[in-house]
Amino acid sequence: MYINNIKPLHHIMKVEQIYTGCLAQGAYYIVSENEAVIIDPLREIKPYLDRLEKDNVALKYIFETHFHADFVSGHLDLSRKTGAPIVYGPTAQPEFEAIIAEDNQIFEIGNVKIKVLHTPGHTMESTTYLLVDESGVETAIFTGDTLFLGDVGRPDLAQKATSLTQEDLAGILYDSLQTKIMPLDDSITVYPAHGAGSACGKNMQKETVDILGNQKRTNYALNQPDKESFIKEVLDGLTAPPKYFGMNVALNKNGYESLDAVMDKGLTEIAADDFEAYAEETGALILDTRSAAEFCKGFIPNSINIGLKGDFAPWVGTLVVDVRHPLLLVADEGTEEEAITRLSRVGFDNVLGYLKGGFAAWKNGGKETDEVKRISPAEFAEQFTEHSKVIDVRKISEYSAEHIDNAYNKPLDMISEWVKTIDDSEHFFLHCAGGYRSMIAASILNSHGIRNFTEIEGGFSGIKKAEKFLTSDFVCQSKTL
């Protein structure tokens, strides 16, 4: 998480973007006089409470741009701790007390105003908040998932909750952008809810703040000649959303357990002698959050490796799917709280505890361990022949751009389907871009009894640098098993 200290828009008004890289998510903290608002807060609220105390201001409102799918908002805990009401745009129907604003409704915060612009399309309750400064100048928009930098929010997430098709929603989104966003002044600052890396869009820029005029010029979605073209272009190339998205929407809409209670449960120490029996008794998944380099050298049999130093929470959500599934953690000592917090951000609140003393305690206790055969790119180059079988677990787009000749593309996010097709009698090499995703895949393959493979450290990035492959033709047609 980092803070983008935006220059004060006025000497008594402050706007901060609080950006969390692992979720590619932006929350916003706005202060005017002795009052503040927070837009789309993250699950853990202590950073916000600390700011309020430091600035000696009262939180007046908590604005939610929509029911988020990719993370669990901190709106409920923040409201409980501060007493500030939660505000949604028109048509929202949460299962808890909230202000359901009307289109164009004005909220006053100190000497500034926030105007509600109902912008349905990503979801039907999606709303943009327009900030008007002390002089009455429209200064910034907080667009949620309606408008990203370089993209717009995918219009296929709300279909189950409505009778509308994704084409219908895309058309509604087009109307929202044309009638509510495009007429605004080019000088207005755009603050989106997500940046590059989020699964809520497909073409986001790496920047997290821009002016609207630049987006009008450069954003493909804002430059379509008509609604039909917009619908076609926005829907083109959309991959299926992660399966946990629907559960996050439900948590955000219906409510969830307080983070304090989640942390208390998750921070339960479990001794090595009790750990395996407890996993069997509860049906918990053993989630090993250590690095791929450490995991491959030794791990608890059937545990799944998803490293904390990476896109940890989104991959847990993608691969574990059910946010209610009980989890037991194996972590580097001192990182347990971070792991539980990051899991809670995507709704995985059922962490039952962690292995006391980490994997070292398990190993020193003489308990059974497993390992993954991992080799360097140079070793792979020595062993590789034209008859070698290679499985590449990168995204289809990565594979299409460049890949090893005759490699099979089996994306990690689809492993639950393709793992069933693997023939363990035939050896294969396994890689991704850098080794993070391939070790996740290796751990899942191991848990399914598939062991006749070798994982490549450093992935495709390392392979390309090996002398044997420097002059090879990597761009070839996809193959399927």
XYZ file of C-alpha atoms in Angstrom:
481
model
C 0.000 0.000 0.000
C 1.287 3.475 -0.765
C -0.017 7.008 -0.500
C -0.190 9.247 -3.519
C -0.063 12.670 -1.909
C -1.908 14.685 -4.475
C -1.168 18.387 -4.252
C -3.835 20.139 -2.165
C -6.504 21.434 -4.484
C -6.962 24.388 -2.124
C -5.086 25.498 0.953
C -7.770 24.039 3.201
C -8.718 21.000 1.129
C -6.716 17.789 0.790
C -7.208 14.788 -1.466
C -5.153 11.621 -0.973
C -5.149 8.516 -3.105
C -4.342 5.455 -0.995
C -3.265 2.835 -3.509
C -2.801 -0.869 -2.763
C -0.655 -2.433 -5.443
C -1.444 -6.105 -4.856
C -5.117 -5.384 -5.541
C -4.486 -2.505 -7.956
C -7.056 -0.631 -5.868
C -7.393 3.049 -5.015
C -9.234 4.413 -1.984
C -9.608 8.146 -1.427
C -9.385 10.386 1.625
C -10.722 13.936 1.318
C -10.506 16.611 4.021
C -12.051 20.058 4.153
C -12.061 22.148 7.316
C -12.737 19.749 10.201
C -14.555 17.088 8.176
C -13.481 14.173 6.007
C -14.886 11.550 3.663
C -13.450 8.259 2.497
C -14.331 6.695 -0.841
C -14.119 2.914 -1.377
C -12.105 2.055 1.761
C -10.069 -1.124 1.969
C -10.987 -3.851 4.468
C -8.445 -2.874 7.148
C -9.469 0.514 8.492
C -6.660 1.399 10.912
C -4.813 3.554 8.327
C -7.956 5.638 7.897
C -8.567 5.963 11.631
C -4.952 7.037 12.090
C -5.370 9.747 9.452
C -8.534 11.061 11.010
C -6.842 11.272 14.399
C -3.706 12.899 12.998
C -5.711 15.520 11.088
C -8.108 15.981 14.018
C -11.130 15.708 11.754
C -14.427 13.831 11.923
C -15.436 11.329 9.256
C -18.723 12.604 7.865
C -19.466 10.088 5.098
C -18.213 6.808 3.638
C -18.915 6.804 -0.105
C -19.145 3.529 -2.021
C -19.053 3.725 -5.804
C -20.736 0.304 -6.158
C -20.819 -3.195 -4.696
C -17.240 -4.246 -5.365
C -16.510 -7.691 -6.793
C -12.736 -7.913 -6.525
C -12.302 -6.906 -2.873
C -14.237 -6.570 0.360
C -14.677 -2.946 1.303
C -14.079 -1.626 4.819
C -17.304 0.368 4.799
C -19.067 -1.578 7.562
C -16.203 -1.690 10.061
C -15.400 1.947 9.363
C -18.998 2.978 9.940
C -19.155 0.981 13.181
C -15.971 2.573 14.509
C -16.735 6.176 13.497
C -20.506 6.413 13.285
C -20.225 7.852 9.776
C -23.062 6.814 7.445
C -22.413 4.784 4.296
C -23.565 6.346 1.033
C -24.454 4.481 -2.166
C -25.775 5.772 -5.441
C -29.310 5.275 -6.800
C -30.807 1.750 -7.040
C -28.389 0.180 -4.512
C -30.135 -2.192 -2.110
C -27.708 -3.124 0.692
C -28.833 -5.329 3.569
C -27.671 -2.772 6.146
C -28.477 0.825 6.964
C -27.145 3.249 4.360
C -28.005 6.471 2.589
C -29.215 5.731 -0.926
C -28.494 8.974 -2.725
C -30.450 10.462 -5.581
C -28.882 11.388 -8.877
C -27.378 14.907 -8.649
C -27.760 14.970 -4.861
C -25.229 17.218 -3.117
C -23.292 16.299 0.032
C -21.384 19.007 1.912
C -18.012 18.307 3.552
C -16.497 21.325 5.230
C -16.410 23.977 2.522
C -16.549 21.591 -0.419
C -19.319 19.600 -2.042
C -19.637 16.157 -3.551
C -22.240 15.701 -6.269
C -23.714 12.289 -7.028
C -23.595 11.260 -10.697
C -25.417 7.981 -11.255
C -23.363 6.156 -13.918
C -24.775 2.617 -14.302
C -23.292 0.077 -16.700
C -20.478 -1.662 -14.869
C -23.198 -2.413 -12.327
C -26.601 -0.800 -12.095
C -25.827 1.036 -8.841
C -22.440 2.300 -10.070
C -21.965 5.951 -9.219
C -19.343 8.614 -9.869
C -18.713 11.288 -7.251
C -17.928 14.800 -8.484
C -15.862 17.012 -6.159
C -16.668 20.728 -6.194
C -14.118 22.925 -4.418
C -14.643 25.938 -2.129
C -14.894 28.265 -5.101
C -17.618 26.205 -6.737
C -15.269 24.757 -9.359
C -15.802 21.147 -10.444
C -12.374 19.742 -9.649
C -12.261 15.935 -9.634
C -14.307 12.814 -10.267
C -14.038 9.577 -8.329
C -15.215 7.149 -10.957
C -15.122 3.757 -9.228
C -15.243 1.130 -11.963
C -17.177 3.294 -14.419
C -14.107 4.923 -15.963
C -10.541 3.687 -15.619
C -7.431 5.207 -17.116
C -7.291 3.693 -20.582
C -10.412 1.582 -20.109
C -13.888 1.299 -18.630
C -15.351 -1.192 -16.178
C -16.279 -4.575 -17.572
C -20.062 -4.773 -18.069
C -20.457 -8.511 -17.511
C -20.398 -8.744 -13.696
C -23.976 -7.756 -12.867
C -25.796 -10.141 -15.190
C -26.757 -12.682 -12.529
C -28.365 -9.952 -10.448
C -30.423 -8.618 -13.356
C -32.172 -9.801 -16.496
C -29.824 -7.633 -18.551
C -27.244 -9.098 -20.893
C -23.654 -7.889 -21.017
C -24.567 -6.132 -24.260
C -27.409 -4.340 -22.473
C -25.091 -3.244 -19.674
C -22.419 -2.085 -22.102
C -25.027 0.054 -23.836
C -26.103 1.526 -20.495
C -22.455 2.232 -19.665
C -22.058 4.040 -22.991
C -25.015 6.287 -22.162
C -23.619 7.004 -18.684
C -20.249 8.038 -20.066
C -21.736 10.174 -22.835
C -24.275 11.991 -20.654
C -22.466 12.260 -17.302
C -18.700 12.106 -17.880
C -17.915 13.421 -21.371
C -19.645 16.809 -20.834
C -17.373 17.569 -17.859
C -14.445 19.964 -18.251
C -11.180 18.546 -19.589
C -9.239 19.917 -16.613
C -11.051 17.694 -14.113
C -8.876 15.094 -12.381
C -9.908 11.443 -12.771
C -9.456 9.193 -9.738
C -10.443 5.574 -10.620
C -10.946 2.663 -8.229
C -8.403 0.449 -10.031
C -5.274 0.482 -12.147
C -3.293 -1.941 -14.286
C -3.447 -5.499 -12.989
C -7.061 -5.450 -11.867
C -9.443 -8.023 -13.351
C -12.200 -5.376 -13.426
C -10.973 -4.156 -16.807
C -8.751 -5.332 -19.654
C -6.719 -2.378 -20.899
C -5.817 -0.174 -17.927
C -2.865 2.177 -17.938
C -0.124 1.883 -15.313
C -0.813 5.435 -14.105
C -3.361 5.877 -11.317
C -4.308 9.566 -11.790
C -4.994 11.589 -14.946
C -6.981 14.521 -16.236
C -10.233 13.906 -18.056
C -9.101 15.694 -21.220
C -6.274 13.226 -21.679
C -8.642 10.310 -21.229
C -10.995 11.777 -23.799
C -8.070 11.769 -26.228
C -6.426 8.431 -25.382
C -9.026 6.072 -23.882
C -10.245 3.739 -26.643
C -13.663 3.399 -25.006
C -14.252 7.146 -25.079
C -13.340 7.326 -28.761
C -15.893 5.016 -30.323
C -18.057 6.563 -33.065
C -21.334 5.166 -31.746
C -22.931 2.907 -29.157
C -22.737 -0.199 -31.337
C -18.978 0.193 -31.774
C -18.548 0.872 -28.066
C -20.385 -2.316 -27.116
C -18.320 -4.370 -29.550
C -14.956 -2.961 -28.455
C -15.626 -3.075 -24.696
C -16.768 -6.699 -24.824
C -14.048 -7.852 -27.211
C -11.357 -9.914 -25.497
C -13.008 -10.085 -22.089
C -11.948 -13.215 -20.236
C -14.176 -14.852 -17.631
C -14.088 -12.990 -14.295
C -12.512 -14.761 -11.314
C -15.002 -17.076 -9.641
C -14.738 -15.431 -6.226
C -16.098 -12.118 -7.537
C -19.725 -13.042 -6.878
C -18.989 -13.947 -3.253
C -17.257 -10.599 -2.692
C -20.282 -8.770 -4.068
C -22.485 -10.682 -1.616
C -20.234 -9.789 1.328
C -20.201 -6.127 0.362
C -23.958 -6.067 -0.083
C -25.088 -8.313 2.785
C -22.435 -7.704 5.432
C -19.493 -9.574 6.926
C -17.720 -10.448 10.161
C -15.624 -7.661 11.678
C -11.949 -7.753 10.782
C -11.039 -7.756 14.482
C -12.800 -11.111 14.927
C -11.230 -12.496 11.748
C -7.756 -11.542 12.963
C -8.313 -12.994 16.442
C -9.260 -16.357 14.960
C -6.591 -16.404 12.275
C -3.736 -15.553 14.624
C -4.168 -18.803 16.549
C -0.856 -20.662 16.859
C -1.009 -24.388 16.136
C 1.909 -26.594 17.117
C 3.471 -28.854 14.518
C 2.324 -31.974 16.401
C -1.310 -30.848 16.122
C -1.249 -29.201 12.707
C -1.826 -32.180 10.421
C -4.568 -33.678 12.586
C -6.302 -30.305 12.799
C -6.197 -29.957 9.004
C -7.795 -33.393 8.574
C -10.383 -32.718 11.272
C -11.500 -29.390 9.811
C -11.015 -30.167 6.112
C -8.834 -27.066 5.888
C -6.586 -26.323 2.964
C -2.956 -25.846 3.988
C -1.831 -22.642 2.294
C 1.926 -22.111 2.231
C 2.719 -18.418 1.703
C 6.510 -18.707 1.525
C 8.482 -17.855 -1.600
C 8.713 -20.324 -4.466
C 12.452 -20.646 -3.810
C 11.818 -21.822 -0.244
C 8.731 -23.903 -0.974
C 10.383 -26.054 -3.642
C 13.079 -27.210 -1.193
C 10.556 -28.632 1.253
C 6.868 -28.372 2.164
C 4.036 -30.161 3.912
C 2.543 -32.768 1.546
C -0.613 -31.580 -0.247
C -0.116 -27.954 0.773
C -0.624 -25.279 -1.883
C 1.973 -22.584 -2.444
C 0.815 -19.041 -3.184
C 3.611 -16.676 -2.226
C 2.833 -13.654 -0.106
C 5.276 -11.557 -2.136
C 3.178 -11.456 -5.277
C -0.463 -11.158 -6.328
C -1.274 -13.277 -3.318
C -4.910 -12.513 -2.519
C -6.213 -12.433 -6.121
C -4.595 -15.809 -6.836
C -6.076 -17.306 -3.668
C -9.461 -16.019 -4.794
C -9.001 -17.380 -8.290
C -7.798 -20.840 -7.287
C -9.530 -21.556 -3.966
C -12.767 -19.884 -5.142
C -14.953 -20.494 -2.046
C -14.237 -17.681 0.412
C -15.759 -19.780 3.208
C -13.266 -22.634 2.819
C -11.234 -23.142 6.030
C -7.547 -22.328 5.679
C -4.433 -23.119 7.700
C -1.318 -21.078 7.024
C 2.336 -21.931 6.738
C 4.210 -18.641 6.680
C 7.552 -17.046 7.321
C 7.555 -16.065 10.974
C 6.291 -12.528 11.437
C 4.237 -12.469 8.222
C 1.137 -14.255 9.527
C -0.802 -11.059 10.248
C -0.074 -9.674 6.797
C -1.261 -12.901 5.183
C -4.539 -12.930 7.131
C -5.135 -9.256 6.377
C -4.556 -9.712 2.670
C -6.831 -12.750 2.594
C -9.566 -10.754 4.317
C -9.370 -8.129 1.586
C -10.885 -10.648 -0.822
C -13.297 -12.188 1.683
C -11.302 -15.204 2.889
C -12.192 -14.794 6.549
C -12.020 -18.431 7.597
C -8.334 -18.720 8.509
C -8.276 -21.128 11.461
C -4.676 -20.513 12.484
C -1.066 -20.914 11.450
C 1.820 -23.325 11.984
C 3.747 -22.194 15.060
C 7.427 -21.837 14.219
C 6.747 -22.089 10.489
C 7.949 -24.869 8.227
C 11.191 -25.175 10.225
C 9.185 -26.438 13.204
C 7.518 -29.046 10.996
C 10.809 -30.196 9.483
C 12.662 -30.228 12.812
C 9.865 -32.342 14.247
C 10.812 -35.112 11.834
C 7.543 -34.947 9.950
C 7.025 -35.970 6.342
C 7.974 -33.395 3.719
C 7.732 -33.131 -0.041
C 9.632 -31.108 -2.624
C 9.438 -29.871 -6.224
C 12.210 -30.581 -8.717
C 13.354 -27.139 -9.859
C 16.101 -26.374 -12.369
C 17.718 -23.217 -13.725
C 17.094 -21.928 -17.254
C 20.638 -23.024 -18.171
C 19.903 -26.571 -16.989
C 16.641 -26.530 -18.922
C 18.527 -25.478 -22.060
C 20.830 -28.472 -21.629
C 17.959 -30.926 -21.138
C 15.547 -29.511 -23.738
C 15.176 -31.299 -27.071
C 12.670 -31.032 -29.895
C 10.820 -33.946 -28.294
C 10.515 -32.319 -24.849
C 7.044 -31.574 -23.577
C 6.680 -28.080 -22.111
C 3.657 -26.630 -20.331
C 3.457 -22.838 -20.139
C 1.021 -21.589 -17.456
C 1.061 -17.923 -18.463
C -1.988 -16.060 -19.741
C -3.077 -16.680 -23.310
C -2.025 -13.136 -24.244
C 1.492 -13.679 -22.860
C 1.823 -16.976 -24.658
C 0.550 -15.529 -27.933
C 3.154 -12.787 -27.841
C 6.126 -15.132 -27.432
C 6.631 -18.718 -26.341
C 8.802 -21.813 -26.639
C 8.286 -23.666 -29.884
C 5.705 -26.444 -29.446
C 4.956 -25.539 -25.808
C 1.412 -26.167 -24.619
C -0.400 -23.190 -23.116
C -2.333 -24.154 -19.986
C -3.135 -20.935 -18.059
C -2.886 -21.186 -14.293
C -6.355 -19.751 -13.725
C -7.804 -22.761 -15.587
C -5.787 -25.433 -13.791
C -8.812 -27.000 -12.118
C -9.921 -28.051 -15.612
C -6.680 -29.032 -17.303
C -5.087 -30.829 -14.352
C -7.492 -33.688 -15.078
C -6.018 -34.134 -18.559
C -2.360 -34.518 -17.546
C -0.711 -37.860 -18.227
C 1.744 -38.406 -15.360
C 3.565 -41.151 -17.247
C 5.057 -38.570 -19.621
C 7.619 -36.139 -18.217
C 7.117 -32.436 -18.879
C 8.742 -29.105 -18.068
C 6.672 -26.427 -16.357
C 7.168 -22.658 -16.479
C 5.522 -19.246 -16.268
C 7.055 -15.786 -16.731
C 9.236 -15.669 -13.632
C 8.574 -18.693 -11.413
C 5.775 -17.434 -9.155
C 2.820 -18.933 -11.016
C 4.608 -22.114 -12.080
C 5.335 -22.963 -8.438
C 1.663 -22.462 -7.621
C 0.864 -24.849 -10.473
C 3.546 -27.291 -9.279
C 2.029 -27.423 -5.802
C -1.448 -28.067 -7.212
C -0.140 -30.774 -9.537
C 1.628 -32.416 -6.576
C -1.581 -32.346 -4.547
C -3.245 -34.265 -7.407
C -0.535 -36.909 -7.389
C 1.167 -35.605 -10.529
C 4.924 -35.596 -9.963
C 6.628 -36.419 -13.267
C 7.621 -32.866 -14.127
C 10.392 -30.324 -13.650
C 9.680 -26.676 -12.864
C 11.926 -23.956 -14.322
C 13.251 -21.252 -12.009
C 13.027 -17.779 -13.492
C 10.443 -18.867 -16.042
C 10.271 -17.618 -19.594
C 12.231 -14.466 -18.708
C 15.191 -16.626 -17.740
C 14.777 -19.114 -20.565
C 15.039 -16.377 -23.219
C 18.464 -15.415 -21.873
C 19.851 -18.928 -22.139
C 22.294 -19.114 -25.053
C 20.513 -22.043 -26.672
C 17.326 -20.017 -27.082
C 18.748 -16.637 -28.056
C 18.289 -17.304 -31.764
C 15.233 -19.550 -31.540
C 11.894 -18.674 -33.088
C 9.545 -18.251 -30.111
C 6.489 -16.935 -31.945
C 4.419 -19.917 -33.009
C 0.821 -21.089 -33.109
C -0.932 -22.227 -29.948
C -1.266 -25.912 -29.194
C -3.831 -27.600 -27.012
C -3.723 -30.916 -25.222
